[in-house]
Coordinates of C-alpha atoms in Angstrom, one line a residue:
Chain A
X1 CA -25.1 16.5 27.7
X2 CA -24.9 14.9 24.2
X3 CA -28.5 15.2 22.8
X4 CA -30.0 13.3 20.2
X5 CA -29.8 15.9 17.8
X6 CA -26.2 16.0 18.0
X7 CA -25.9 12.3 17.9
X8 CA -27.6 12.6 14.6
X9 CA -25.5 15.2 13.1
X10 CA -22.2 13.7 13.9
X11 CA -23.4 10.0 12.1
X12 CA -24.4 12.3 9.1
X13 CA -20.9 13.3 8.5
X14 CA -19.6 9.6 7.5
X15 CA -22.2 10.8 4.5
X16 CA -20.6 12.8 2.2
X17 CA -23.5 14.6 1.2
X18 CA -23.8 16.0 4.4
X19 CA -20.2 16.7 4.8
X20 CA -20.5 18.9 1.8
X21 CA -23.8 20.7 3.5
X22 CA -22.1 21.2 6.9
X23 CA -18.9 21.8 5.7
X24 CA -17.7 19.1 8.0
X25 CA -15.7 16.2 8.5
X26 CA -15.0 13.4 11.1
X27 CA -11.2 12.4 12.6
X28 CA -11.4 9.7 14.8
X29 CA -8.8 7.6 16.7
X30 CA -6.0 8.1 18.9
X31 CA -3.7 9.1 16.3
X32 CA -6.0 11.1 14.1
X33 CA -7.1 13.3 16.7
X34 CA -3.5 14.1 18.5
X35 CA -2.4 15.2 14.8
X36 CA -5.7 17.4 13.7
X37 CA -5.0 19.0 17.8
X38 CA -1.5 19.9 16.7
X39 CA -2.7 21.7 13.4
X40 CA -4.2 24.6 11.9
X41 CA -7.8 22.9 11.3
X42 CA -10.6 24.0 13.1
X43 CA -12.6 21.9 15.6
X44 CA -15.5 22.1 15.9
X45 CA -16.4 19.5 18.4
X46 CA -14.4 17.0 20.4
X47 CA -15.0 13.6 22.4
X48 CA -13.3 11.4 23.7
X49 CA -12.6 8.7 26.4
X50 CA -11.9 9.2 30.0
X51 CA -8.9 7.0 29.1
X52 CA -8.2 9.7 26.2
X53 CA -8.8 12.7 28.3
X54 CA -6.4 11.5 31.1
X55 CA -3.8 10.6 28.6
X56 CA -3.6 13.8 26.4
X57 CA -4.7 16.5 29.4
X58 CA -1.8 18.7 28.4
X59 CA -3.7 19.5 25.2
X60 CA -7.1 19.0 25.7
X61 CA -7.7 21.1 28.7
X62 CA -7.3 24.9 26.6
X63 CA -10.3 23.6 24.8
X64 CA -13.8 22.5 25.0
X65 CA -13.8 18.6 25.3
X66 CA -16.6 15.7 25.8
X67 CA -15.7 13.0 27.6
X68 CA -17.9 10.0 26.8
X69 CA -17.9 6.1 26.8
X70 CA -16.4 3.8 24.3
X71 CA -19.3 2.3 23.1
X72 CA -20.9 6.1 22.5
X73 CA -18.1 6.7 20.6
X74 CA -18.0 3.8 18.0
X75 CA -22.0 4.1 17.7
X76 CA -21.0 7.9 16.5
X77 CA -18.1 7.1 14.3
X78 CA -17.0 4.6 11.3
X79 CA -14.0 2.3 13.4
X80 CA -14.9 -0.3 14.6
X81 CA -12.7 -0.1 17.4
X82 CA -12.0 3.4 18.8
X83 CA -11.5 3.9 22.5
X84 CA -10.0 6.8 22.0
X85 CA -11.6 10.2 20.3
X86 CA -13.9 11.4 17.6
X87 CA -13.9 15.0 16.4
X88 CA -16.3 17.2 14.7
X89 CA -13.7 19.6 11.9
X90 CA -14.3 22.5 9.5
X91 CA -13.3 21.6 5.9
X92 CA -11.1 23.7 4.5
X93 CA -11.8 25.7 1.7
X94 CA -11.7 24.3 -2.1
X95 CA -9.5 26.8 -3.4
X96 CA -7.2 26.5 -6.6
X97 CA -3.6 25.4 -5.8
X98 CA -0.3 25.8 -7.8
X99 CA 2.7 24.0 -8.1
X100 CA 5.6 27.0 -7.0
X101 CA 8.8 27.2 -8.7
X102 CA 10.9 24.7 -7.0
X103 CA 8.0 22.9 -5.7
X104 CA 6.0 19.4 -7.1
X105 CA 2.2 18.7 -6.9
X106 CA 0.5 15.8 -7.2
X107 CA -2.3 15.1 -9.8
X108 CA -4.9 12.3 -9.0
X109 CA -7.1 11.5 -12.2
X110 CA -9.8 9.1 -10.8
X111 CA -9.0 7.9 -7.4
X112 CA -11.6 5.5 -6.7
X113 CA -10.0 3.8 -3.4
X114 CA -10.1 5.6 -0.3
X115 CA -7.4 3.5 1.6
X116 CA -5.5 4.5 -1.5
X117 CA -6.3 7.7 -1.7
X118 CA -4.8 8.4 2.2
X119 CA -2.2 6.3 1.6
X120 CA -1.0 8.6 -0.9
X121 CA -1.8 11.5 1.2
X122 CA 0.8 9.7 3.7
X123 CA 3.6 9.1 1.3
X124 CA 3.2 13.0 -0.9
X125 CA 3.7 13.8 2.9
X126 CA 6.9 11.9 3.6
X127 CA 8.1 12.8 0.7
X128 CA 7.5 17.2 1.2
X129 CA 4.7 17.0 -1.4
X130 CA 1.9 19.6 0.2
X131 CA -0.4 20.4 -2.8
X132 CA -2.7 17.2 -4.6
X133 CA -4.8 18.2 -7.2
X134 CA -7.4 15.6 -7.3
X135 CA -10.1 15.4 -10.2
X136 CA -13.8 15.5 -9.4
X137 CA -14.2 11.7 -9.7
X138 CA -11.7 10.9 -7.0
X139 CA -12.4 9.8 -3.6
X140 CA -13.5 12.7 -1.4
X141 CA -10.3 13.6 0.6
X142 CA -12.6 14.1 4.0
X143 CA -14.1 10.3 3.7
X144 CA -13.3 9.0 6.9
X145 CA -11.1 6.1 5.8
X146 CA -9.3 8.1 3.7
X147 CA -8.0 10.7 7.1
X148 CA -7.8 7.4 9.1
X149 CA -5.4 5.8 6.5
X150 CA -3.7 9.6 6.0
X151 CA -2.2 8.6 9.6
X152 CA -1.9 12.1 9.9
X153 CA -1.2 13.3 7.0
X154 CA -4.8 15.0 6.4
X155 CA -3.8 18.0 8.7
X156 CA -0.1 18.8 6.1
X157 CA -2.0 18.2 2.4
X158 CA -3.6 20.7 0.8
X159 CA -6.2 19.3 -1.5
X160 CA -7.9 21.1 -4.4
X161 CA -11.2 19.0 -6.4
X162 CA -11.2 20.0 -10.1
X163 CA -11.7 18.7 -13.8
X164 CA -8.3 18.2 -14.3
X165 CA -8.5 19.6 -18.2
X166 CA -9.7 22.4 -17.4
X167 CA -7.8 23.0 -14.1
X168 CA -4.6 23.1 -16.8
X169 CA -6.4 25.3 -19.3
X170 CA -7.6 27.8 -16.4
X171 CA -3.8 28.0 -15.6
X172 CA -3.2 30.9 -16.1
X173 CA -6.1 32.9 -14.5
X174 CA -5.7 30.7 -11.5
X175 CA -1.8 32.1 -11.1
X176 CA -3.1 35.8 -12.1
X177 CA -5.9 35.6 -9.4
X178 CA -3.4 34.8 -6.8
X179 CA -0.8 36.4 -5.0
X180 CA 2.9 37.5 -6.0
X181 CA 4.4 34.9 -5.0
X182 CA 3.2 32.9 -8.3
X183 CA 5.3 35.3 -10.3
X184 CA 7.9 33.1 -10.9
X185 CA 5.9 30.9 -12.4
X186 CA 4.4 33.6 -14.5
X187 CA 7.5 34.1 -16.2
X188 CA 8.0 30.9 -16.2
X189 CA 5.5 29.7 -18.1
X190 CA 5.8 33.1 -20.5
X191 CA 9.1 31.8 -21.3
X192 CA 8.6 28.5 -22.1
X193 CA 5.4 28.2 -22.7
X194 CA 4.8 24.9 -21.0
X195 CA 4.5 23.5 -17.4
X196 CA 6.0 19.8 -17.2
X197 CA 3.5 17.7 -16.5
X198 CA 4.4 14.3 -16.1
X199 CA 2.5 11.0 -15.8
X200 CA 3.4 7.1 -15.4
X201 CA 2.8 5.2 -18.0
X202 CA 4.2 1.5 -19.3
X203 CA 6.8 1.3 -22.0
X204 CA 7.9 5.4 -21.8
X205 CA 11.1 6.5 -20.2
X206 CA 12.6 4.5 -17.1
X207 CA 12.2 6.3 -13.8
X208 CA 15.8 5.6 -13.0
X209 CA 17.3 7.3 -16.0
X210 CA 14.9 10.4 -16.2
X211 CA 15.9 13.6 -15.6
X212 CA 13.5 15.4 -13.5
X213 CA 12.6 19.3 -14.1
X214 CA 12.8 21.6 -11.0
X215 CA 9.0 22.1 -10.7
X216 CA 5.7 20.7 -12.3
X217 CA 3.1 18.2 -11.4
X218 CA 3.5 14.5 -11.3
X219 CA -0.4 12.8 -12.2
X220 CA -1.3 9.2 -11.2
X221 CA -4.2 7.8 -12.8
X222 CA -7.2 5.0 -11.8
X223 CA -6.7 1.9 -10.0
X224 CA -7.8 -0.1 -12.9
X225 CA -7.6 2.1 -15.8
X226 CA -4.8 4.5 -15.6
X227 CA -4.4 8.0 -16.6
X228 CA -7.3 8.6 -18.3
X229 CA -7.4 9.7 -22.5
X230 CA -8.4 13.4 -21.6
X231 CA -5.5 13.9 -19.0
X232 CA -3.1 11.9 -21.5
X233 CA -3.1 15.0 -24.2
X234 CA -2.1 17.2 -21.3
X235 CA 1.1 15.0 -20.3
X236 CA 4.2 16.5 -21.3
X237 CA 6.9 13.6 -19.7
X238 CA 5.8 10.3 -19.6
X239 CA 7.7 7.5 -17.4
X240 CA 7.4 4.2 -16.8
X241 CA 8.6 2.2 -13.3
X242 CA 10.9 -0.5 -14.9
X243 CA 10.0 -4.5 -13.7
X244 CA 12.6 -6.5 -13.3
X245 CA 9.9 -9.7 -12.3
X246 CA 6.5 -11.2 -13.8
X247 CA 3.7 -8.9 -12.0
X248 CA 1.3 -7.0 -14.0
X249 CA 1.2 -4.1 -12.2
X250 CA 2.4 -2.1 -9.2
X251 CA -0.3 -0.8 -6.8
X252 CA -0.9 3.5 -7.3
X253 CA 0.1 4.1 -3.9
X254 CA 3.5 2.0 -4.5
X255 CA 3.6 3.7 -7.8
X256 CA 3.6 7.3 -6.2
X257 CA 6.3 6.0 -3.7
X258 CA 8.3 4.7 -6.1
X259 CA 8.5 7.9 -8.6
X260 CA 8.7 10.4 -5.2
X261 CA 11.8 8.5 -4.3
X262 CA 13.4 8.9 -7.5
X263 CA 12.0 12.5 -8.0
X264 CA 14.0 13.2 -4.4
X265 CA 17.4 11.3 -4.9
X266 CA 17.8 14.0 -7.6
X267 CA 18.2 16.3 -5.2
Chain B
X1 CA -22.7 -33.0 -7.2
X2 CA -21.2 -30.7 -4.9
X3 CA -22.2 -32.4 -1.1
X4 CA -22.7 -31.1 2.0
X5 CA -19.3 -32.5 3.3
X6 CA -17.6 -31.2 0.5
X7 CA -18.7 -27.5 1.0
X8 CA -18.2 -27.8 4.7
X9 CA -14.2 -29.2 3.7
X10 CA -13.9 -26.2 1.5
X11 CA -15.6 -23.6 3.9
X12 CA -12.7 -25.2 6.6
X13 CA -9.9 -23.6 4.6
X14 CA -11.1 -20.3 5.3
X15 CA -9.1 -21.0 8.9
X16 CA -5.0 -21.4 9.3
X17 CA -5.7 -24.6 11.7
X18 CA -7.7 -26.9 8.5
X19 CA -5.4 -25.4 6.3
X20 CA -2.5 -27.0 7.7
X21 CA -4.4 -29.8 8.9
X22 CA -5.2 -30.3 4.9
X23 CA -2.4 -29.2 3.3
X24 CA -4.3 -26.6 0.8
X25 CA -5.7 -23.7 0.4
X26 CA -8.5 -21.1 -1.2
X27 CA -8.1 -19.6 -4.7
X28 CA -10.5 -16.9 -5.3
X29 CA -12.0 -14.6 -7.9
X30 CA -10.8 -14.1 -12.0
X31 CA -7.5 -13.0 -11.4
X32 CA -6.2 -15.2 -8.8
X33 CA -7.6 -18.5 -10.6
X34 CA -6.1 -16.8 -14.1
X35 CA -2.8 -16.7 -12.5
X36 CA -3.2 -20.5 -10.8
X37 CA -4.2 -22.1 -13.9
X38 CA -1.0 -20.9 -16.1
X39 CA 1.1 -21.8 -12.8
X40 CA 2.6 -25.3 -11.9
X41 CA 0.4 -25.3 -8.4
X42 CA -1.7 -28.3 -7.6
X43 CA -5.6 -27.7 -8.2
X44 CA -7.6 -29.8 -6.5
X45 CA -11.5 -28.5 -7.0
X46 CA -11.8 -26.0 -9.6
X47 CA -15.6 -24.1 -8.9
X48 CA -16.9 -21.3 -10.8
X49 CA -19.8 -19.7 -12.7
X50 CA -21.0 -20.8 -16.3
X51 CA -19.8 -17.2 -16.9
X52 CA -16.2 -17.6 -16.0
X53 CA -16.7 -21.2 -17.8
X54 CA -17.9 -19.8 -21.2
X55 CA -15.2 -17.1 -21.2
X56 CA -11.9 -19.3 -20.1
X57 CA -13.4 -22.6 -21.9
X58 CA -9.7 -23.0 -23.8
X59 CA -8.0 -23.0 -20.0
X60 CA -10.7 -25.0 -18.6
X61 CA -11.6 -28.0 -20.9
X62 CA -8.6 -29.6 -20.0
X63 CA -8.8 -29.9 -16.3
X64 CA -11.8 -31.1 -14.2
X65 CA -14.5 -28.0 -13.7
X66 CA -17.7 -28.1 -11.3
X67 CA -20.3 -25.1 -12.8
X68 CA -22.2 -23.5 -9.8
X69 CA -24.2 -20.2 -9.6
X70 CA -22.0 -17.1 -8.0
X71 CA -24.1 -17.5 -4.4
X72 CA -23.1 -20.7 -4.4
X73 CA -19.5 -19.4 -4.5
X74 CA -19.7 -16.9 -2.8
X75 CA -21.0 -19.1 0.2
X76 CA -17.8 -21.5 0.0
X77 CA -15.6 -18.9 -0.3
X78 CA -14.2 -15.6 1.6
X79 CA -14.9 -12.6 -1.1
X80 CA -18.3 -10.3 -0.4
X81 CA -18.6 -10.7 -4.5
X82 CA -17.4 -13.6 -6.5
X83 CA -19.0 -14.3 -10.0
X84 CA -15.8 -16.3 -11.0
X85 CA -14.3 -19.0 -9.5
X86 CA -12.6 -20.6 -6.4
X87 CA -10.1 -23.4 -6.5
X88 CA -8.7 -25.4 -3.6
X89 CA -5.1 -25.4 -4.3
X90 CA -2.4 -28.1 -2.7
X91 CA 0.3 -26.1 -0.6
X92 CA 3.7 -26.2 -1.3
X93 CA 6.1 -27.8 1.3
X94 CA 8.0 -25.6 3.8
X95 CA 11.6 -26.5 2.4
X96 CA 14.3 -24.2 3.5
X97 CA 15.5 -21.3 1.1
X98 CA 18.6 -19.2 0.7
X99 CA 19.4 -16.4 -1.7
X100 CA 21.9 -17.7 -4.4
X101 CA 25.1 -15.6 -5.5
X102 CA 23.4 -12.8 -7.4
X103 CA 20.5 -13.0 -6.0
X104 CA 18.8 -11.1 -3.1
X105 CA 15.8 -12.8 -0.5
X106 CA 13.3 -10.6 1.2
X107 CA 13.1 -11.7 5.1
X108 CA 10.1 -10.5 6.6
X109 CA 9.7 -10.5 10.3
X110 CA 6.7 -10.0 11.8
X111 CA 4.1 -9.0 9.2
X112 CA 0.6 -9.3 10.9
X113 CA -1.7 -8.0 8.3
X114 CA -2.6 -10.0 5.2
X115 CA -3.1 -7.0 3.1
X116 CA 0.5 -5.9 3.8
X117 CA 2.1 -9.2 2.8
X118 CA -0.2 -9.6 0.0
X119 CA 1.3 -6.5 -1.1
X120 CA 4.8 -7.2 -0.6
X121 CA 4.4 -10.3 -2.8
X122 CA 3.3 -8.6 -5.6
X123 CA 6.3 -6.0 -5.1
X124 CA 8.8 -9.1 -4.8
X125 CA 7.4 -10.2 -7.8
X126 CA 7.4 -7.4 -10.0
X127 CA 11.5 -6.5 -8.7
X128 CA 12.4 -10.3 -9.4
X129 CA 12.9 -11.3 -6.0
X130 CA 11.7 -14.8 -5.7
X131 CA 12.1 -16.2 -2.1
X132 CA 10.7 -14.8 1.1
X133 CA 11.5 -16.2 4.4
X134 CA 9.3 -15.1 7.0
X135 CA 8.9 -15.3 10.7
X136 CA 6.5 -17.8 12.4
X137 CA 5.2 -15.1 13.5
X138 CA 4.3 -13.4 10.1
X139 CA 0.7 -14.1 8.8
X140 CA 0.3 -17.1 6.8
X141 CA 0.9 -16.7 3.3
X142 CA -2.1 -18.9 2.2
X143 CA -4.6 -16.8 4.0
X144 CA -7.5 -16.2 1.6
X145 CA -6.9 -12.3 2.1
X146 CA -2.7 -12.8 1.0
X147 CA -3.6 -15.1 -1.9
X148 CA -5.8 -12.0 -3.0
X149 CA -3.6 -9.4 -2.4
X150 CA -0.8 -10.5 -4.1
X151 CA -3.0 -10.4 -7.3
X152 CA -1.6 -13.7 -8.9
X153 CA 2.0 -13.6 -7.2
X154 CA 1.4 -16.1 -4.7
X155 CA 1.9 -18.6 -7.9
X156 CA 5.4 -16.9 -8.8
X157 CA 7.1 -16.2 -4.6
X158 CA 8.6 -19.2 -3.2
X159 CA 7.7 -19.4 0.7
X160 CA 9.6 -20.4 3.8
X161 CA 8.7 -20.1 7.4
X162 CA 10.9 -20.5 10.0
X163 CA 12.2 -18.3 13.6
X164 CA 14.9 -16.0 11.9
X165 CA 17.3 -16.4 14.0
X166 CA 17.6 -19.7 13.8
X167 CA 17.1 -19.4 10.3
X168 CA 20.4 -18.4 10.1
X169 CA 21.8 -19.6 12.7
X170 CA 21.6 -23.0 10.7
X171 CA 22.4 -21.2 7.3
X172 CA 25.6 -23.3 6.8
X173 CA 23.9 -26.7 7.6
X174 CA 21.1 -25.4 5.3
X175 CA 23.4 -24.9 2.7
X176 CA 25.4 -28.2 3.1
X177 CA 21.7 -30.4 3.0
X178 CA 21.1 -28.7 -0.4
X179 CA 22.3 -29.3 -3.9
X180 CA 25.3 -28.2 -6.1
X181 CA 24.3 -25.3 -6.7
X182 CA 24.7 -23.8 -3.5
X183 CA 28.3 -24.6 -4.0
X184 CA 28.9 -20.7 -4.7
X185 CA 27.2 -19.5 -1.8
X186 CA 29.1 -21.8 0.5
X187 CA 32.5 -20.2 -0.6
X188 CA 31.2 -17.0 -0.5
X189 CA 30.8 -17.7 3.5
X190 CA 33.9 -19.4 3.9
X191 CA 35.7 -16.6 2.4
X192 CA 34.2 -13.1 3.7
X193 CA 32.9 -15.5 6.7
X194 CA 29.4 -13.3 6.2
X195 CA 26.7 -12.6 4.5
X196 CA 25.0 -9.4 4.0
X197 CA 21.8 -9.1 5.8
X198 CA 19.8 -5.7 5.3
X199 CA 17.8 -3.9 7.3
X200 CA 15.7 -0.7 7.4
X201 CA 16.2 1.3 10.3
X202 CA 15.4 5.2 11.3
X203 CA 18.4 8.0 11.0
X204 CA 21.1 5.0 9.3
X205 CA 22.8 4.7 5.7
X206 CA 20.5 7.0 3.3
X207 CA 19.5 4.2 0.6
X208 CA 20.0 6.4 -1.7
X209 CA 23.5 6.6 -1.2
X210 CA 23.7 2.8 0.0
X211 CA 26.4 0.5 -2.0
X212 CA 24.1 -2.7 -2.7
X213 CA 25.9 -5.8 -2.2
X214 CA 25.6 -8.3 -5.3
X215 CA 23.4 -10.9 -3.0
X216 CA 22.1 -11.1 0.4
X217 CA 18.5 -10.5 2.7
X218 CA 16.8 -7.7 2.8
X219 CA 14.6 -7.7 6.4
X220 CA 11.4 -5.7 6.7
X221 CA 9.8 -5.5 10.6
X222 CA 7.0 -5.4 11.9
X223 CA 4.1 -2.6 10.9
X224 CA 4.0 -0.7 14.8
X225 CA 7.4 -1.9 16.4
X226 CA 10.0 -2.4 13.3
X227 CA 12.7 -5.2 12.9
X228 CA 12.7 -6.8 16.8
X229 CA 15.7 -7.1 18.5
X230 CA 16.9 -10.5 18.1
X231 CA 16.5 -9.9 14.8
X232 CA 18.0 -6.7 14.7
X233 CA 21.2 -8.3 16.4
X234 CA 22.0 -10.3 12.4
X235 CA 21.7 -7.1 10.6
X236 CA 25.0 -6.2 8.7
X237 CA 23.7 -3.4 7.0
X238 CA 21.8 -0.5 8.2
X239 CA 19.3 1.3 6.0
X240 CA 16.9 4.5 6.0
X241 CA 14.9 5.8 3.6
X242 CA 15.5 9.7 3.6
X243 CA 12.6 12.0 4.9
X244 CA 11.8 15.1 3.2
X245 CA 8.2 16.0 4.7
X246 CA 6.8 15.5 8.1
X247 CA 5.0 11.6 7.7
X248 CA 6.1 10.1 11.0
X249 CA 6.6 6.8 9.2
X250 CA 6.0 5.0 5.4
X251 CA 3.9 1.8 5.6
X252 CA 6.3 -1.2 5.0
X253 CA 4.7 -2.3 1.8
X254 CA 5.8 1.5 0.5
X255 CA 9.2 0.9 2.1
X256 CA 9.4 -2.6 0.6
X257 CA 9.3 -1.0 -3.0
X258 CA 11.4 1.8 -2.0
X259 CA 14.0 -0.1 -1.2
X260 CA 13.7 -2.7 -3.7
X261 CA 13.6 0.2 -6.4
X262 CA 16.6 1.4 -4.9
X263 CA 18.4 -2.2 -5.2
X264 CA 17.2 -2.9 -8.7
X265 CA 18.7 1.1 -10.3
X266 CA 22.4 0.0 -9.2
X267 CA 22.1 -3.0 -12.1

């Protein structure tokens, strides 16, 4: 039996307040759901249709499962439509993440759209992206339209929330506190003294003629506003998507497509 | 005044059915009216707020302007928040287009959601591709929702709407009906007896790697099942944007400006 109790719990988490008391986060839909059961994450608690159930039994049946009507489900959940599943899942942790030698993160200053937000989840995953620093005024990366535009993707990303200034002047520390594998960058850093941190801006260097470095973090900035003044001083390459038409502007999640692509031709 | 009959004409145009019945179509919010007023599109009704009036009075002296408070507007029109303006706007007529020599067309079969064409408008626009023929089955490019999407493109794409195989099917005759100009585009058919017609498909010709043509169509399918298979029949060229993560598939806005991106570096 689903009691009421339970009933509230599980509408608290489209809250994120309460997400960040329980520690946990909603997945809902078809799609969703079959992804988070093929990862790492932790659930917590699942539900679903008999439809669902009969559908996926091959998975579901090594773990606990509650099968309940569609209209239970959508009352639970944020979709409209779901005739499918909704799970309970244990945030991960929020702990400091590094760009490797040889390896690219992402930098999100001041995400405000969550649709955006999980599209850009779904492309950094297309494109072998795994790490996105996000700073504190982004979307949260556990809002339920953010996973459910992730199409996926939510499960592969590792996210870590931080001021983004002082996320690059804790550097450092973060890479000593961590394990050896961060060496390289160690060195690296010793030897050059700089990371390449590299942001889109209008009128810098064309994408198409840039020469990318073999590691560093690539930042996208606000919807409306850009990379914000703080996070500017911190950029070390700037580059600009060339227009070849009349539009103002390029949407960020086209914008992060756009400079992935030419980050991976390089390769 | 603004009368009854009048709102209800202007509330009709919310709906594809008085649309067409009307021949126009909703305007909505700063931005989109911004981008209407510098355009040569036919404004029929201009609305909007003493605000918006007070702050575009240059723009808006010379035209004919009905001041009414934002719930006003916001009743007429589709937007949750409008303390702008909303124009009704005279459609243009579905006349046949075809990409000139040097010049590429976007062919878009299928698109069902207004966001996602809104979005590829705005891509079009800012790589210089100014036609778009789409499938009667696509949604309709004056839906209030496209119109907003494209933020202010919808004044700069040229439209045409027709079943895509028969679209070109009767390219020739198309050709022959128009003007001079065409002249080059004719020869061009008579001598390779083709014309390049571009697709994006999974495991095909890395894009990356892909030898543009100098003019052609560049097809994007439908958001769950792809470019359909009549369609699918005309393609030429065969496309895929390389993979590099685990993303089961990119949204075909994203793929739109991938591709585009990929088109516009060769120049």
């Amino acid at each position: 039996m689903f009691s009421k109790q339970q009933q509230k719990y599980v509408q608290s988490l489209q809250i994120k307040k309460y997400r960040q008391e329980h520690q946990r986060f909603l997945v809902e839909g078809a799609k969703s759901v079959q992804e988070l059961l093929k990862s790492d994450l932790e659930t917590e608690l699942l539900l679903c249709t008999p439809k669902f159930y009969a559908e996926n039994e091959k998975i579901l049946k090594k773990i606990s499962v509650e099968q309940i009507p569609q209209t239970e489900l959508e009352k639970l959940g944020t979709l409209q439509s779901n005739d499918a599943a909704l799970a309970v899942v244990k945030m991960r942790e929020n702990v400091p993440l590094i760009a490797d030698a040889d390896e690219f993160a992402l930098v999100l200053d001041d995400i405000r759209d969550p649709g955006n937000l999980g599209t850009i989840l779904r492309i950094a995953d297309w494109y072998g992206i795994k790490k996105v620093i996000c700073s504190e005024t982004t979307v949260d990366f556990y809002n339920p339209k953010v996973v459910s535009a992730s199409m996926g993707s939510f499960t592969r990303i590792r996210v870590y929330y931080s001021e983004i200034s002082k996320y690059f002047e804790n550097f450092v520390k973060i890479i000593n506190s961590n394990n050896s594998s961060k060496k390289v960058i160690i060195e690296n850093i010793d030897k050059n003294n700089n990371i390449e941190i590299i942001g889109t801006f209008l009128d810098s260097e064309n994408v198409h003629h840039f020469d990318f470095p073999s590691s560093g973090y690539i930042v996208l900035g606000n919807e409306s506003n850009g990379i914000g003044e703080e996070v500017e001083k911190l950029i070390t390459k700037k580059i600009t998507i060339p227009r070849f038409g009349e539009a103002e502007s390029l949407n960020v999640g086209i914008a992060t497509a756009v400079v992935l692509d030419n980050l991976r031709r390089r390769e």
